[in-house]
Short mmCIF file of C-alpha atoms in Angstrom, two decimals:
data_model
loop_
_atom_site.label_atom_id
_atom_site.label_comp_id
_atom_site.label_asym_id
_atom_site.label_seq_id
_atom_site.Cartn_x
_atom_site.Cartn_y
_atom_site.Cartn_z
CA UNK A 152 68.07 -17.43 68.67
CA UNK A 153 69.52 -15.58 71.66
CA UNK A 154 70.20 -12.59 69.43
CA UNK A 155 66.52 -12.34 68.56
CA UNK A 156 65.50 -12.59 72.20
CA UNK A 157 67.93 -9.76 73.18
CA UNK A 158 66.70 -7.67 70.30
CA UNK A 159 63.08 -8.22 71.32
CA UNK A 160 63.88 -7.34 74.92
CA UNK A 161 65.56 -4.18 73.85
CA UNK A 162 62.57 -3.13 71.75
CA UNK A 163 60.20 -3.77 74.66
CA UNK A 164 62.39 -1.72 76.95
CA UNK A 165 62.50 1.14 74.50
CA UNK A 166 58.69 1.11 74.06
CA UNK A 167 58.24 0.98 77.84
CA UNK A 168 60.61 3.94 78.36
CA UNK A 169 58.68 6.03 75.76
CA UNK A 170 55.34 5.17 77.38
CA UNK A 171 56.71 6.17 80.73
CA UNK A 172 57.86 9.54 79.46
CA UNK A 173 54.51 10.14 77.74
CA UNK A 174 52.68 9.36 80.95
CA UNK A 175 54.83 11.80 82.85
CA UNK A 176 54.14 14.65 80.35
CA UNK A 177 50.48 13.99 80.52
CA UNK A 178 50.18 14.47 84.29
CA UNK A 179 50.18 18.27 83.96
CA UNK A 180 53.79 18.87 84.63
CA UNK A 181 55.04 21.86 82.66
CA UNK A 182 56.73 21.20 79.37
CA UNK A 183 60.23 22.39 78.89
CA UNK A 184 61.74 23.72 75.83
CA UNK A 185 64.73 21.95 74.41
CA UNK A 186 66.95 24.60 75.86
CA UNK A 187 65.44 24.12 79.23
CA UNK A 188 65.82 20.31 79.22
CA UNK A 189 69.52 20.83 79.90
CA UNK A 190 68.45 21.31 83.48
CA UNK A 191 66.08 18.81 84.95
CA UNK A 192 63.56 20.31 87.39
CA UNK A 193 64.62 19.88 90.93
CA UNK A 194 68.26 19.42 90.03
CA UNK A 195 70.66 22.09 91.19
CA UNK A 196 72.46 23.50 88.35
CA UNK A 197 76.21 23.34 88.81
CA UNK A 198 77.81 26.73 88.89
CA UNK A 199 80.72 27.05 86.55
CA UNK A 200 83.95 27.17 88.42
CA UNK A 201 85.41 30.64 88.41
CA UNK A 202 88.98 31.43 87.95
CA UNK A 203 90.64 30.93 91.25
CA UNK A 204 92.67 34.07 90.61
CA UNK A 205 90.91 37.08 92.02
CA UNK A 206 89.79 39.63 89.41
CA UNK A 207 90.86 43.20 90.02
CA UNK A 208 87.88 45.43 90.35
CA UNK A 209 87.88 48.62 88.30
CA UNK A 210 87.48 51.51 90.61
CA UNK A 211 84.52 53.87 89.83
CA UNK A 212 85.50 56.94 87.84
CA UNK A 213 86.11 59.93 89.94
CA UNK A 214 83.79 62.87 89.35
CA UNK A 215 85.52 65.61 87.52
CA UNK A 216 85.89 68.80 89.52
CA UNK A 217 84.41 71.89 87.89
CA UNK A 218 86.63 72.95 85.07
CA UNK A 219 88.24 69.51 84.63
CA UNK A 220 87.29 67.38 81.70
CA UNK A 221 84.07 67.45 79.74
CA UNK A 222 80.78 67.37 81.42
CA UNK A 223 77.49 66.37 79.91
CA UNK A 224 75.32 69.42 79.61
CA UNK A 225 72.18 70.41 77.74
CA UNK A 226 72.93 72.58 74.78
CA UNK A 227 72.01 76.25 75.05
CA UNK A 228 69.36 77.56 72.71
CA UNK A 229 70.60 79.25 69.54
CA UNK A 230 70.67 83.04 69.58
CA UNK A 231 67.91 84.79 67.74
CA UNK A 232 70.45 86.54 65.57
CA UNK A 233 73.19 84.28 64.20
CA UNK A 234 76.63 85.81 63.69
CA UNK A 235 79.39 84.47 61.58
CA UNK A 236 82.35 82.88 63.29
CA UNK A 237 84.87 85.35 64.49
CA UNK A 238 82.33 88.22 64.68
CA UNK A 239 82.06 89.60 68.18
CA UNK A 240 78.62 89.89 69.70
CA UNK A 241 77.70 93.38 70.27
CA UNK A 242 75.27 94.11 73.08
CA UNK A 243 72.64 96.35 71.75
CA UNK A 244 71.88 99.25 74.11
CA UNK A 245 68.37 99.29 75.45
CA UNK A 246 66.12 101.60 73.59
CA UNK A 247 65.64 104.85 75.40
CA UNK A 248 61.99 105.21 76.16
CA UNK A 249 60.93 108.68 75.67
CA UNK A 250 59.52 109.86 78.94
CA UNK A 251 57.06 112.66 78.35
CA UNK A 252 57.30 114.95 81.32
CA UNK A 253 54.30 116.97 82.11
CA UNK A 254 54.60 120.73 81.28
CA UNK A 255 55.24 122.86 84.27
CA UNK A 256 52.15 124.89 85.24
CA UNK A 257 51.95 128.35 83.86
CA UNK A 258 52.10 131.03 86.55
CA UNK A 259 49.20 133.35 85.88
CA UNK A 260 49.46 136.81 87.35
CA UNK A 261 46.65 139.28 87.92
CA UNK A 262 48.44 141.77 90.23
CA UNK A 263 50.01 144.26 87.81
CA UNK A 264 52.34 145.44 90.64
CA UNK A 265 54.25 142.16 90.23
CA UNK A 266 55.46 143.36 86.81
CA UNK A 267 58.29 145.95 86.47
CA UNK A 268 57.30 149.60 86.76
CA UNK A 269 57.91 150.32 83.04
CA UNK A 270 55.50 147.48 82.14
CA UNK A 271 52.88 148.85 84.48
CA UNK A 272 53.24 152.34 83.01
CA UNK A 273 52.98 151.19 79.39
CA UNK A 274 49.88 149.08 80.10
CA UNK A 275 48.21 152.00 81.83
CA UNK A 276 48.85 154.29 78.86
CA UNK A 277 47.43 151.74 76.37
CA UNK A 278 44.28 151.25 78.49
CA UNK A 279 43.72 155.01 78.62
CA UNK A 280 44.15 155.51 74.91
CA UNK A 281 41.86 152.49 73.96
CA UNK A 282 39.20 153.64 76.50
CA UNK A 283 39.13 157.12 74.75
CA UNK A 284 37.69 155.65 71.50
CA UNK A 285 40.27 157.61 69.51
CA UNK A 286 42.68 155.16 67.79
CA UNK A 287 45.07 157.98 66.97
CA UNK A 288 45.98 158.21 70.62
CA UNK A 289 47.85 154.86 70.12
CA UNK A 290 50.22 156.32 67.56
CA UNK A 291 52.75 157.70 70.09
CA UNK A 292 52.76 154.37 71.94
CA UNK A 293 53.34 152.21 68.87
CA UNK A 294 56.75 153.55 68.27
CA UNK A 295 58.77 153.99 65.06
CA UNK A 296 61.55 152.24 63.17
CA UNK A 297 63.23 149.20 64.89
CA UNK A 298 61.13 149.71 68.02
CA UNK A 299 57.79 149.95 66.19
CA UNK A 300 55.05 147.68 67.68
CA UNK A 301 54.31 144.60 65.54
CA UNK A 302 50.61 144.79 64.63
CA UNK A 303 50.51 142.14 62.01
CA UNK A 304 52.04 138.62 61.64
CA UNK A 305 53.00 139.73 58.12
CA UNK A 306 55.85 142.16 58.11
CA UNK A 307 55.25 145.37 56.33
CA UNK A 308 56.01 149.10 56.24
CA UNK A 309 52.41 150.36 56.48
CA UNK A 310 51.45 152.80 59.17
CA UNK A 311 50.54 150.74 62.28
CA UNK A 312 47.43 152.88 63.02
CA UNK A 313 46.23 152.35 59.44
CA UNK A 314 46.85 148.62 59.76
CA UNK A 315 44.84 148.42 63.02
CA UNK A 316 41.91 150.28 61.40
CA UNK A 317 41.90 147.78 58.56
CA UNK A 318 41.71 144.89 61.05
CA UNK A 319 38.73 146.44 62.82
CA UNK A 320 35.15 145.65 61.86
CA UNK A 321 34.40 149.37 61.67
CA UNK A 322 36.14 152.14 59.74
CA UNK A 323 37.14 154.06 62.93
CA UNK A 324 38.93 151.23 64.61
CA UNK A 325 36.56 151.17 67.60
CA UNK A 326 36.19 147.42 67.61
CA UNK A 327 39.97 146.86 67.71
CA UNK A 328 40.19 149.28 70.69
CA UNK A 329 37.56 147.27 72.49
CA UNK A 330 39.44 144.03 71.87
CA UNK A 331 42.58 145.71 73.14
CA UNK A 332 40.90 146.62 76.38
CA UNK A 333 39.47 143.16 76.83
CA UNK A 334 42.81 141.48 76.33
CA UNK A 335 44.54 143.73 78.85
CA UNK A 336 41.81 143.10 81.41
CA UNK A 337 42.83 139.37 81.68
CA UNK A 338 45.61 137.75 83.63
CA UNK A 339 49.14 137.73 82.16
CA UNK A 340 52.28 135.65 82.22
CA UNK A 341 56.00 136.18 81.94
CA UNK A 342 57.68 134.29 79.14
CA UNK A 343 61.38 133.66 78.34
CA UNK A 344 62.35 134.86 81.81
CA UNK A 345 65.99 135.79 82.12
CA UNK A 346 66.64 136.09 78.44
CA UNK A 347 66.80 139.12 76.07
CA UNK A 348 63.26 138.05 74.89
CA UNK A 349 61.74 138.30 78.31
CA UNK A 350 58.16 139.56 77.74
CA UNK A 351 54.94 140.03 79.72
CA UNK A 352 52.08 138.68 77.71
CA UNK A 353 48.26 139.18 77.85
CA UNK A 354 46.13 137.10 77.95
CA UNK A 355 47.64 134.15 79.66
CA UNK A 356 45.67 131.83 77.39
CA UNK A 357 48.41 132.43 74.78
CA UNK A 358 50.81 130.44 76.91
CA UNK A 359 48.49 127.89 78.52
CA UNK A 360 46.98 124.69 77.18
CA UNK A 361 43.28 125.10 76.48
CA UNK A 362 42.65 121.56 77.66
CA UNK A 363 43.74 122.50 81.10
CA UNK A 364 41.46 125.47 81.55
CA UNK A 365 39.16 125.38 84.60
CA UNK A 366 35.50 126.41 84.23
CA UNK A 367 36.16 129.98 85.62
CA UNK A 368 39.14 130.29 83.13
CA UNK A 369 36.81 129.28 80.22
CA UNK A 370 34.34 131.99 81.31
CA UNK A 371 37.21 134.43 81.26
CA UNK A 372 38.23 133.33 77.73
CA UNK A 373 34.70 133.55 76.43
CA UNK A 374 34.59 137.22 77.44
CA UNK A 375 37.19 137.71 74.61
CA UNK A 376 36.09 135.15 72.00
CA UNK A 377 32.85 133.30 71.13
CA UNK A 378 32.14 129.65 71.78
CA UNK A 379 32.67 128.92 68.11
CA UNK A 380 36.07 130.53 68.28
CA UNK A 381 36.95 128.48 71.32
CA UNK A 382 36.03 125.22 69.53
CA UNK A 383 38.12 126.26 66.55
CA UNK A 384 41.07 127.01 68.89
CA UNK A 385 40.75 123.55 70.41
CA UNK A 386 40.92 122.01 66.99
CA UNK A 387 43.82 124.30 66.08
CA UNK A 388 45.69 123.30 69.26
CA UNK A 389 45.95 126.69 71.06
CA UNK A 390 44.87 130.22 71.58
CA UNK A 391 45.19 132.23 68.33
CA UNK A 392 43.27 135.42 68.95
CA UNK A 393 44.81 138.84 69.80
CA UNK A 394 47.60 139.11 72.37
CA UNK A 395 49.72 141.95 73.75
CA UNK A 396 53.39 141.84 74.65
CA UNK A 397 55.37 144.38 76.69
CA UNK A 398 59.12 144.09 77.41
CA UNK A 399 60.54 144.63 80.94
CA UNK A 400 61.80 148.06 79.84
CA UNK A 401 58.31 149.16 78.88
CA UNK A 402 58.44 148.71 75.08
CA UNK A 403 55.16 147.69 73.50
CA UNK A 404 56.47 144.74 71.42
CA UNK A 405 53.32 143.38 69.65
CA UNK A 406 49.60 143.42 69.34
CA UNK A 407 48.82 140.62 66.92
CA UNK A 408 46.41 137.77 66.21
CA UNK A 409 47.34 134.30 64.92
CA UNK A 410 49.78 131.59 65.79
#
């Protein structure tokens, strides 16, 4: 009998305890997970006892001085040209940029007295002979043998006077004499100064770029050639009409047309 009563009381107590817990959860208090039920809200959690023996603190690592130890660095980019191990890198020399220097201006001379006296004398003799209208008067000035005046770009043994007549537009060589006078009436230049090939050359167009001619110089050139000839020369790249050359010692070296 008493056992039943105690059992009944125990059951009632258990039911009452469950109802009380349920009522508590229903009041809006936050629910706790099972892991959180280990600590009841409001209750101070006991801190675990630490070892009474003091723990030795590990000192912070000292920063390595430059050159000591390994340092974390970003990797350098790979070279554009990979070389095998053991091959020394050769520094390629910088390419030399060709610098085009402007050509020195050509000194054009009009005063014949600035040329040596033998040059002055030979020019005067040529002018006198050409102005006479008789091409035979050039023969004594053209020379013979090794000193014979070059009158054609093609080497030959023909008589120079005969060659000049053949280059003229008339059978008597009058046209070639007129061209000779016009050429010697222009300014002149000295080429290959200080060398065995030093020569005084008429007209100066033979040694000057046609692209640099001033308007007055173009007028002077068109007194010798036609406008069509001038256009052809510009396309060719230079003056290619007749020119005269006299050496410092007075030798008449050439009277030729062409390059």
